[in-house]
Amino acid sequence: MAQAKKITPRAQDFSEWYNDVIMQAELADYSPVRGCMVIRPHGYHVWELMQRALDDMFKATGHRNAYFPLFIPMSFLAKEAEHVEGFAKEVALVTHTRLKATGKTGAQAVMPDPASALEEPLVVRPTSETIIYAMFAKWIQSYRDLPLLLNQWCNIVRWEFRTRLFLRTTEFLWQEGHTAHATEAEAEAEARQMLGVYRTFQEQWMAMPVITGLKTESEKFAGALRTYALEALMQDNKALQAGTSHNLGQNFAKAFTVQYQTAAGGLEYVWNTSWGVSTRMIGGLVMTHSDDNGLVCPPRLAPVQVVIVPIWKSEEERGQVLEVGDKVKAELVKAGIRVELDARDSLKPGAKYFEWEAKGVPLRLEIGPRDVAAGQVMTARRAGGKAPVKLDGLARTVATALDEVQAGLFKAAQERREAHSIRGVTKQQFLEFMKGVGGFAYGGFCGSAACEAEIKQETAATVRVLPDPEFRSPEVPKTCMWCGKPSVAEAVWAQAY
RNA sequence: CGGGGCGUAGCGCAGCCCGGUAGCGCGUCUGGUUUGGGACCAGAAGGUCCCGGGUUCAAAUCCCGGCGCCCCGACCA
């Protein structure tokens, strides 16, 4: 019996399980560069599906794509005080433009040519606020130029101490939206709107329930007025920040002199927003749905939504089942379903099942001689459940099944999250909860940074968000669950990635 | 940057204590038989044993020094 590499069970070691799922699903691989990963075709396809869905939504809300340089003059970072402080510890610098042969061999055969040292080093973008708003200053003169609604899809670099596939790598892919508005109210509406776009995407495409809300001062983006975020609960009961949307106020506008003339002839600074989601979402996808057999991928983001596995004994049967398999495939392709027919002769059907299950294919169709004779196929769902289905009207049956799977994953994830959430916690309950399995703890919060720091110190839990109204508890707590002083807001705490 | 684990065939590992021709499983290739939940038989290819020094007649193995990767913590999306 040929047993392939095993996936470490979640219950045994969650981190190992996570790595195993990614490797077995061929989403990504470690690269020769420390802290960087290679996104493999299967993983990149997931990203492309995410990009397509999000990009359509960005366009539908009036944004256009552009591309700004990877390199940013070092002095630009320094123009906004909080911003530079936030990123100073993790930027990569380009200091030379040439290599020089040393005459030595091996790794020391070349060195940076001292004669090519840059007068001002370039920063490899950790985010693009500075260079984008430098350009906005050129492009915006009048209130007629506003709002300016841009987005860019790109890679960025943040030099992290400790990295994890998709969740935190030195280089990663993301999108960053950057907008400029005439008024604070418009900027605020934009930041809120994009938070809503992300929520829709994460719930409806990723089948990942999220809590939206406001970040505290200590958790907000360096340089922002306010940061809104989406937080999801992973299967190990740790929270994952799945996206952020910032109201930048006029901080960058002032730093880069982005001004416009009002209708009345006055001169005003613009109000900016920025918002982003990254390949980190793929990590969230994995940790939300997958199981000990590998990746579980919601149909809307599955590179392969349906795999057809033909089963035969004789050459004659092979011809028969492949003929039906081809027809089924053509029918599903016509219906817009992403389908693969796995006609490989070198593997037994069972081996194929394991392989496609590890890759997260939501629905499998088995076609054997008995099915051909009965005018049916056997369907097997990745999340469980086998049933024969008539060939007649198959495309519609399959489409319906995929919708059911999509909805079922979201519901299951939502129920799991609720099962690991407690509301109206007391300090004692909070301590026990965070020491135990953990999850989302809702409680009153006095708003003081001192309380926040103390809680983090003692429990490793942080305020994930001050939740938006639709996520708040029916009874809003009146006192801080930690210090007992009057509460200024309900907060959601969790240990986080 | 601290703690733990590990570097031997594409992948997973054994061998190391006690130095003596580098092995096993999976995968790959060839041929044949197979195919409704990880097929079997026969044959074959595949190695700077992480790197550099040292000890020795002889080092994957012993000694010294590096490097790299994974996991856990501090920092962060």
XYZ file of C-alpha atoms (C1' of nucleotides) in Angstrom:
574
model
C 0.000 0.000 0.000
C 1.547 3.224 -1.129
C 0.849 5.887 1.414
C 1.741 9.432 0.445
C 3.214 12.019 2.774
C 0.932 12.554 5.717
C -0.607 15.803 6.844
C 0.028 16.467 10.532
C -3.396 16.470 12.274
C -4.631 19.880 13.429
C -5.102 18.630 16.951
C -1.487 17.523 17.166
C 0.301 20.624 15.887
C -1.639 23.422 14.208
C 1.414 25.136 12.711
C 2.721 21.952 11.169
C -0.748 21.162 9.885
C -0.932 24.586 8.253
C 2.424 24.120 6.524
C 1.549 20.590 5.452
C -1.763 21.671 3.924
C -0.051 24.393 1.900
C 2.703 22.087 0.701
C 0.375 19.222 -0.183
C -2.108 21.489 -1.908
C 0.858 22.944 -3.825
C -0.194 26.464 -2.954
C 3.345 27.611 -2.181
C 6.867 26.459 -1.478
C 9.819 27.790 0.489
C 12.299 29.754 -1.585
C 16.080 30.019 -1.402
C 15.602 33.497 0.037
C 14.951 33.524 3.737
C 11.459 34.658 4.616
C 10.265 34.652 1.030
C 8.023 32.099 -0.599
C 7.196 30.954 -4.076
C 3.490 31.015 -4.835
C 2.896 27.963 -6.998
C 0.358 27.826 -9.835
C -2.426 26.374 -7.694
C -1.958 29.059 -5.044
C -1.507 31.804 -7.598
C -4.735 30.762 -9.273
C -6.543 31.314 -5.967
C -4.958 34.768 -5.820
C -6.036 35.508 -9.389
C -9.616 34.590 -8.517
C -9.431 36.852 -5.479
C -7.995 39.648 -7.599
C -10.679 39.336 -10.226
C -13.527 39.481 -7.728
C -12.051 42.399 -5.799
C -10.969 44.312 -8.883
C -14.495 44.132 -10.277
C -15.790 45.564 -7.019
C -13.182 48.335 -7.006
C -14.130 49.278 -10.549
C -17.810 49.172 -9.674
C -17.147 51.719 -6.939
C -15.349 54.062 -9.320
C -11.683 53.207 -8.772
C -9.044 52.839 -11.451
C -5.792 50.924 -11.405
C -2.373 52.498 -11.748
C 1.177 51.472 -10.992
C 3.734 53.313 -8.899
C 7.462 52.523 -8.522
C 8.866 49.792 -6.323
C 11.591 52.179 -5.139
C 10.899 55.167 -2.953
C 13.437 57.879 -2.069
C 14.423 57.344 1.560
C 13.609 60.951 2.412
C 9.951 60.419 1.389
C 9.399 57.957 4.229
C 10.608 60.546 6.697
C 8.051 63.161 5.725
C 5.280 61.856 7.953
C 6.571 61.387 11.493
C 4.338 58.558 12.690
C 4.621 56.780 9.372
C 8.415 56.636 9.348
C 8.459 55.435 12.922
C 6.040 52.657 12.044
C 8.115 51.310 9.173
C 11.698 52.262 10.043
C 12.443 48.890 11.592
C 11.430 46.845 8.594
C 12.464 48.530 5.369
C 14.903 47.115 2.843
C 17.284 49.591 1.223
C 18.952 49.794 -2.137
C 22.327 51.422 -1.585
C 24.379 50.407 -4.642
C 23.719 50.003 -8.318
C 26.601 47.825 -9.441
C 28.549 44.743 -8.506
C 32.275 44.405 -8.820
C 34.374 41.275 -9.290
C 36.716 40.647 -6.379
C 38.869 37.962 -7.955
C 37.833 35.591 -5.183
C 35.707 32.524 -5.760
C 32.325 31.417 -4.494
C 29.984 33.750 -2.645
C 32.689 36.386 -2.361
C 33.366 36.563 -6.093
C 31.384 39.797 -6.272
C 30.749 42.742 -3.972
C 28.854 46.031 -4.210
C 30.976 48.466 -6.160
C 31.776 51.260 -3.673
C 31.926 53.699 -6.570
C 28.269 53.005 -7.295
C 26.883 53.957 -3.881
C 23.682 55.997 -4.197
C 23.715 59.486 -2.721
C 20.279 58.856 -1.320
C 19.379 55.202 -0.724
C 16.109 53.960 -2.135
C 13.605 52.216 0.047
C 11.878 49.133 -1.317
C 8.229 50.063 -0.729
C 6.712 48.697 2.470
C 3.525 50.528 1.341
C 3.159 53.382 -1.107
C 1.485 56.296 0.661
C 4.503 58.537 0.321
C 5.238 58.113 -3.364
C 1.573 58.106 -4.305
C 0.761 61.306 -2.441
C 3.865 62.936 -3.890
C 2.254 62.303 -7.276
C -1.196 63.348 -6.090
C 0.339 66.742 -5.287
C 1.156 67.108 -9.002
C -2.186 65.895 -10.245
C -4.565 67.673 -7.922
C -5.098 71.401 -8.288
C -8.802 72.053 -8.176
C -11.828 70.668 -6.394
C -12.745 69.494 -9.898
C -9.866 66.969 -9.691
C -11.522 65.338 -6.686
C -12.243 62.734 -5.671
C -9.228 60.895 -7.052
C -9.812 57.164 -6.656
C -6.841 54.910 -7.437
C -5.740 51.385 -6.700
C -2.606 49.431 -7.412
C -1.859 45.715 -7.407
C 1.749 45.133 -6.479
C 4.345 43.477 -4.307
C 5.757 45.047 -1.169
C 8.614 44.255 1.206
C 8.661 44.370 4.979
C 11.697 42.901 6.684
C 10.151 40.630 9.280
C 11.959 38.704 11.997
C 9.745 35.726 11.847
C 7.864 34.647 8.759
C 5.086 32.194 7.963
C 3.788 31.084 4.579
C 1.169 33.599 3.351
C 0.602 35.060 6.819
C 3.842 36.973 7.103
C 6.525 36.877 4.462
C 9.237 39.384 3.674
C 7.764 40.051 0.258
C 4.064 39.728 -0.392
C 1.419 40.638 -2.936
C -1.433 42.963 -2.216
C -3.552 45.774 -3.475
C -3.482 49.249 -2.020
C -6.229 51.713 -2.745
C -5.387 55.404 -2.367
C -7.922 58.156 -2.623
C -8.117 61.896 -2.169
C -11.269 63.789 -1.236
C -12.405 67.341 -0.700
C -13.924 66.769 2.710
C -13.373 64.737 5.822
C -16.873 63.283 5.523
C -16.160 62.005 2.022
C -12.904 60.393 3.097
C -14.620 58.778 6.030
C -17.382 57.457 3.770
C -14.782 56.050 1.396
C -12.859 54.259 4.151
C -16.119 52.792 5.424
C -17.282 51.842 1.943
C -14.125 49.886 1.176
C -14.300 48.123 4.498
C -17.753 47.014 3.360
C -16.380 45.828 0.011
C -13.833 43.708 1.815
C -16.502 42.317 4.113
C -18.667 41.336 1.159
C -15.723 39.673 -0.527
C -14.600 37.769 2.544
C -18.065 36.585 3.435
C -19.383 35.795 -0.016
C -16.264 34.627 -1.842
C -14.021 33.344 0.920
C -16.947 32.089 3.033
C -15.030 33.592 5.918
C -17.061 35.412 8.560
C -15.463 38.631 9.787
C -16.004 41.220 12.457
C -15.511 44.786 11.280
C -14.682 47.711 13.455
C -12.279 50.382 14.546
C -8.697 49.789 15.649
C -7.473 51.311 18.881
C -4.774 53.986 18.846
C -2.056 51.423 19.554
C -3.170 49.116 16.750
C -3.879 51.658 14.047
C -1.804 52.218 10.916
C 1.197 54.474 11.365
C 0.140 57.821 9.976
C -3.612 57.261 9.917
C -6.308 59.201 11.678
C -8.405 56.074 12.078
C -7.966 52.463 11.003
C -10.838 50.113 10.340
C -10.180 46.398 10.109
C -11.731 43.017 9.451
C -10.955 40.236 11.872
C -11.605 36.543 11.341
C -11.280 33.677 13.802
C -9.076 30.816 12.671
C -9.537 27.166 13.641
C -6.941 27.443 16.389
C -9.023 30.277 17.867
C -6.502 32.941 17.011
C -7.670 36.058 15.199
C -6.405 37.030 11.783
C -6.524 40.615 10.596
C -7.805 40.066 7.090
C -7.793 43.625 5.785
C -7.570 47.269 6.771
C -9.055 50.541 5.597
C -7.642 53.834 6.810
C -8.936 57.334 7.039
C -5.610 59.128 6.720
C -7.055 62.539 7.468
C -4.787 65.301 6.172
C -1.576 63.850 7.578
C -0.071 62.896 4.226
C -1.700 65.800 2.416
C 0.205 68.149 4.717
C 3.436 66.153 4.486
C 3.332 66.183 0.672
C 1.437 69.431 0.157
C -1.524 67.931 -1.623
C -3.785 70.974 -1.928
C -6.721 72.010 -4.045
C -8.555 75.214 -4.797
C -12.098 75.287 -3.571
C -15.013 76.632 -5.613
C -14.845 79.715 -3.446
C -11.198 80.243 -4.363
C -9.647 79.070 -1.085
C -6.757 76.616 -0.755
C -7.347 73.405 1.212
C -5.508 70.187 1.954
C -7.146 67.031 0.629
C -8.392 64.192 2.804
C -6.904 60.776 2.003
C -7.792 57.148 2.508
C -5.850 53.970 1.894
C -7.006 50.385 2.098
C -5.511 47.005 1.415
C -5.813 43.259 1.448
C -3.041 40.830 0.652
C -2.073 37.258 -0.126
C -2.424 36.825 3.620
C -6.068 36.130 2.857
C -4.972 32.828 1.332
C -3.608 31.886 4.754
C -6.949 32.882 6.230
C -8.746 30.767 3.687
C -6.633 27.748 4.639
C -7.077 28.208 8.379
C -10.810 28.840 8.135
C -11.966 25.788 6.202
C -9.295 23.146 5.731
C -9.147 19.799 7.519
C -6.756 16.937 8.205
C -7.121 15.705 4.624
C -5.846 18.975 3.169
C -7.207 22.159 1.683
C -10.906 22.904 1.709
C -11.586 25.671 -0.775
C -14.889 27.506 -1.196
C -16.155 26.956 -4.767
C -16.032 30.603 -5.774
C -12.275 30.704 -5.177
C -11.441 27.118 -6.145
C -9.048 26.909 -9.114
C -10.653 23.568 -9.870
C -14.300 23.450 -8.828
C -15.054 20.002 -10.164
C -12.787 17.068 -10.925
C -14.000 14.176 -13.015
C -12.408 10.823 -12.185
C -13.110 8.121 -14.736
C -13.020 4.502 -13.597
C -12.407 1.568 -15.879
C -11.114 -1.992 -16.060
C -10.884 -2.945 -19.715
C -9.861 -0.855 -22.699
C -13.453 -1.015 -23.843
C -14.683 0.454 -20.570
C -11.960 3.065 -20.708
C -13.302 4.272 -24.032
C -16.842 4.377 -22.708
C -16.206 6.280 -19.485
C -13.826 8.746 -21.129
C -16.401 9.480 -23.792
C -18.945 10.340 -21.120
C -16.253 12.159 -19.117
C -15.384 14.376 -22.076
C -19.031 15.169 -22.676
C -19.624 16.031 -19.033
C -16.545 18.207 -18.995
C -17.648 20.096 -22.097
C -21.081 20.647 -20.624
C -19.686 22.015 -17.358
C -17.142 24.233 -19.116
C -19.995 25.652 -21.164
C -21.810 26.433 -17.932
C -18.784 28.405 -16.736
C -17.575 25.829 -14.225
C -13.853 25.253 -13.711
C -13.456 21.532 -14.314
C -10.642 19.000 -14.771
C -10.908 15.524 -16.226
C -8.254 13.355 -14.606
C -7.682 10.666 -17.229
C -4.205 9.681 -16.005
C -3.552 5.997 -16.489
C -0.768 5.777 -13.937
C -2.885 6.236 -10.807
C -5.766 4.272 -9.392
C -8.954 6.227 -8.753
C -8.424 6.204 -4.983
C -5.041 7.853 -5.346
C -6.605 10.564 -7.456
C -9.273 11.172 -4.813
C -6.641 11.804 -2.160
C -4.680 14.096 -4.416
C -7.626 16.286 -5.400
C -8.954 16.342 -1.871
C -5.603 17.675 -0.657
C -5.882 20.383 -3.315
C -9.280 21.425 -2.079
C -11.506 20.602 -5.035
C -15.064 21.078 -3.721
C -16.828 18.501 -5.868
C -15.740 15.228 -7.478
C -17.617 13.349 -10.166
C -16.835 9.644 -10.487
C -17.777 8.003 -13.742
C -17.494 4.220 -13.968
C -19.051 1.585 -16.231
C -22.011 1.166 -13.894
C -22.696 4.919 -13.986
C -22.451 4.980 -17.770
C -24.989 2.162 -17.941
C -27.316 3.981 -15.535
C -26.952 7.384 -17.204
C -25.586 8.927 -14.034
C -22.409 10.031 -12.260
C -21.463 9.634 -8.615
C -20.853 12.960 -6.872
C -18.691 13.319 -3.788
C -18.366 16.561 -1.889
C -15.025 17.559 -0.379
C -16.753 18.454 2.862
C -18.525 15.075 2.953
C -21.473 13.372 1.245
C -21.779 11.081 -1.795
C -24.782 10.829 -4.088
C -25.584 9.582 -7.609
C -26.807 12.266 -9.998
C -28.502 11.909 -13.396
C -26.508 13.018 -16.451
C -29.605 14.813 -17.580
C -29.382 18.428 -16.405
C -26.022 17.774 -14.769
C -24.632 21.288 -15.215
C -27.453 22.765 -13.211
C -27.232 20.114 -10.512
C -23.513 20.756 -10.192
C -23.957 24.530 -10.062
C -26.532 24.118 -7.320
C -24.270 21.755 -5.390
C -21.420 24.268 -5.577
C -23.682 27.002 -4.250
C -24.732 24.758 -1.391
C -21.120 23.982 -0.557
C -20.250 27.672 -0.618
C -23.112 28.493 1.740
C -22.393 25.486 3.937
C -18.766 26.500 4.472
C -19.753 30.001 5.507
C -22.374 28.704 7.909
C -19.998 26.182 9.455
C -17.319 28.827 9.916
C -19.811 31.214 11.446
C -21.052 28.604 13.888
C -17.512 27.710 14.859
C -16.731 31.356 15.501
C -19.822 31.865 17.631
C -19.024 28.705 19.578
C -15.684 30.302 20.443
C -16.936 33.749 21.321
C -17.987 34.954 24.733
C -19.803 38.162 25.426
C -19.979 40.388 28.447
C -16.862 38.909 30.015
C -15.697 39.631 33.514
C -11.984 39.914 34.207
C -11.960 36.448 35.756
C -13.759 34.873 32.785
C -11.459 36.711 30.429
C -8.335 35.364 32.116
C -9.644 31.801 32.013
C -10.825 32.148 28.422
C -7.480 33.422 27.191
C -5.558 30.825 29.162
C -7.825 28.098 27.747
C -8.753 27.483 24.130
C -9.300 31.168 23.409
C -11.400 32.936 20.822
C -13.206 36.271 20.601
C -13.972 37.856 23.965
C -16.399 40.786 23.977
C -16.296 43.147 26.909
C -16.368 46.704 28.116
C -13.249 48.770 27.554
C -12.196 51.997 29.241
C -10.116 52.991 26.232
C -6.854 53.464 28.094
C -3.613 52.366 26.472
C -2.361 51.318 29.901
C -5.152 48.756 30.314
C -4.533 47.533 26.793
C -0.824 47.028 27.438
C -1.447 45.274 30.727
C -3.926 42.888 29.135
C -1.501 42.112 26.352
C 1.272 41.510 28.852
C -0.778 39.135 30.964
C -2.815 37.270 28.352
C -1.164 37.924 24.963
C -4.613 39.096 23.840
C -5.099 42.425 22.088
C -8.095 44.507 21.130
C -8.854 43.294 17.637
C -11.535 45.866 16.994
C -14.065 48.104 18.638
C -16.858 46.414 16.718
C -19.269 48.125 14.345
C -22.900 48.291 15.552
C -24.010 45.113 13.748
C -21.454 43.082 15.699
C -22.019 44.588 19.110
C -23.658 42.705 21.937
C -27.340 43.375 22.655
C -26.356 44.746 26.020
C -23.417 47.086 25.771
C -21.187 46.736 28.845
C -21.037 49.758 31.114
C -17.683 49.175 32.747
C -14.207 48.133 31.590
C -13.930 44.381 32.030
C -10.324 44.838 33.188
C -10.153 47.914 35.423
C -13.831 48.458 36.218
C -13.863 52.124 35.205
C -16.640 53.352 32.921
C -16.539 51.757 29.491
C -16.163 53.956 26.413
C -16.816 51.157 23.925
C -17.313 47.461 23.640
C -14.122 45.747 22.502
C -13.327 42.375 20.988
C -10.150 40.784 22.279
C -8.262 37.775 20.980
C -4.822 36.370 20.620
C -3.833 37.191 17.087
C -1.555 36.342 14.187
C 17.636 38.503 19.122
C 16.580 34.280 23.037
C 14.726 28.810 23.570
C 13.877 24.013 21.021
C 14.403 20.721 16.720
C 16.829 19.449 12.224
C 20.465 19.348 7.784
C 22.391 11.897 4.460
C 19.050 10.384 -3.347
C 13.379 14.433 -5.867
C 10.470 13.685 -0.843
C 10.350 11.264 4.185
C 13.939 9.022 7.114
C 17.728 5.127 9.256
C 22.952 4.798 9.944
C 26.423 8.583 14.026
C 27.143 6.426 20.960
C 31.026 1.980 19.317
C 35.265 5.334 12.599
C 36.171 0.477 7.977
C 32.597 -0.459 0.322
C 26.222 4.866 1.999
C 21.087 2.232 3.143
C 15.414 1.873 3.587
C 10.400 3.580 2.173
C 7.907 6.673 -1.270
C 8.547 8.972 -5.941
C 10.993 8.688 -11.035
C 12.272 5.630 -15.643
C 11.468 0.605 -18.670
C 8.417 -3.674 -19.416
C 4.194 -6.471 -17.991
C -0.278 -7.288 -15.219
C -3.880 -3.818 -12.865
C -7.857 0.283 -12.008
C -15.537 1.715 -7.840
C -10.803 4.944 -1.780
C -3.547 5.700 -1.723
C -2.040 -1.301 -7.178
C 1.586 -5.371 -7.930
C 5.904 -7.940 -10.059
C 10.660 -7.552 -12.433
C 14.562 -4.429 -13.753
C 17.053 0.522 -13.803
C 18.665 5.467 -12.912
C 19.612 8.744 -9.023
C 24.537 11.013 -3.517
C 29.889 17.457 -2.929
C 26.269 12.547 3.700
C 25.046 21.494 4.750
C 30.133 24.072 4.458
C 35.358 24.746 6.243
C 39.210 23.079 9.216
C 41.319 19.242 12.571
C 42.328 14.037 14.587
C 43.251 9.224 12.054
C 46.067 4.360 7.782
C 40.729 5.471 7.241
C 35.414 10.391 8.993
C 28.301 10.632 7.352
C 30.246 8.886 12.183
C 35.024 11.861 16.730
C 36.780 17.372 17.771
C 36.603 22.838 16.555
C 34.388 26.772 13.748
C 30.731 28.487 10.413
C 26.035 28.449 7.433
C 21.014 27.277 6.510
C 15.940 25.697 7.493
C 11.542 24.638 10.646
C 8.878 25.389 15.416
C 8.087 28.533 20.000
C 8.689 33.760 22.134
C 9.659 39.404 21.638
C 8.201 43.064 16.750
C 4.590 43.314 12.929
C -0.354 42.748 8.103
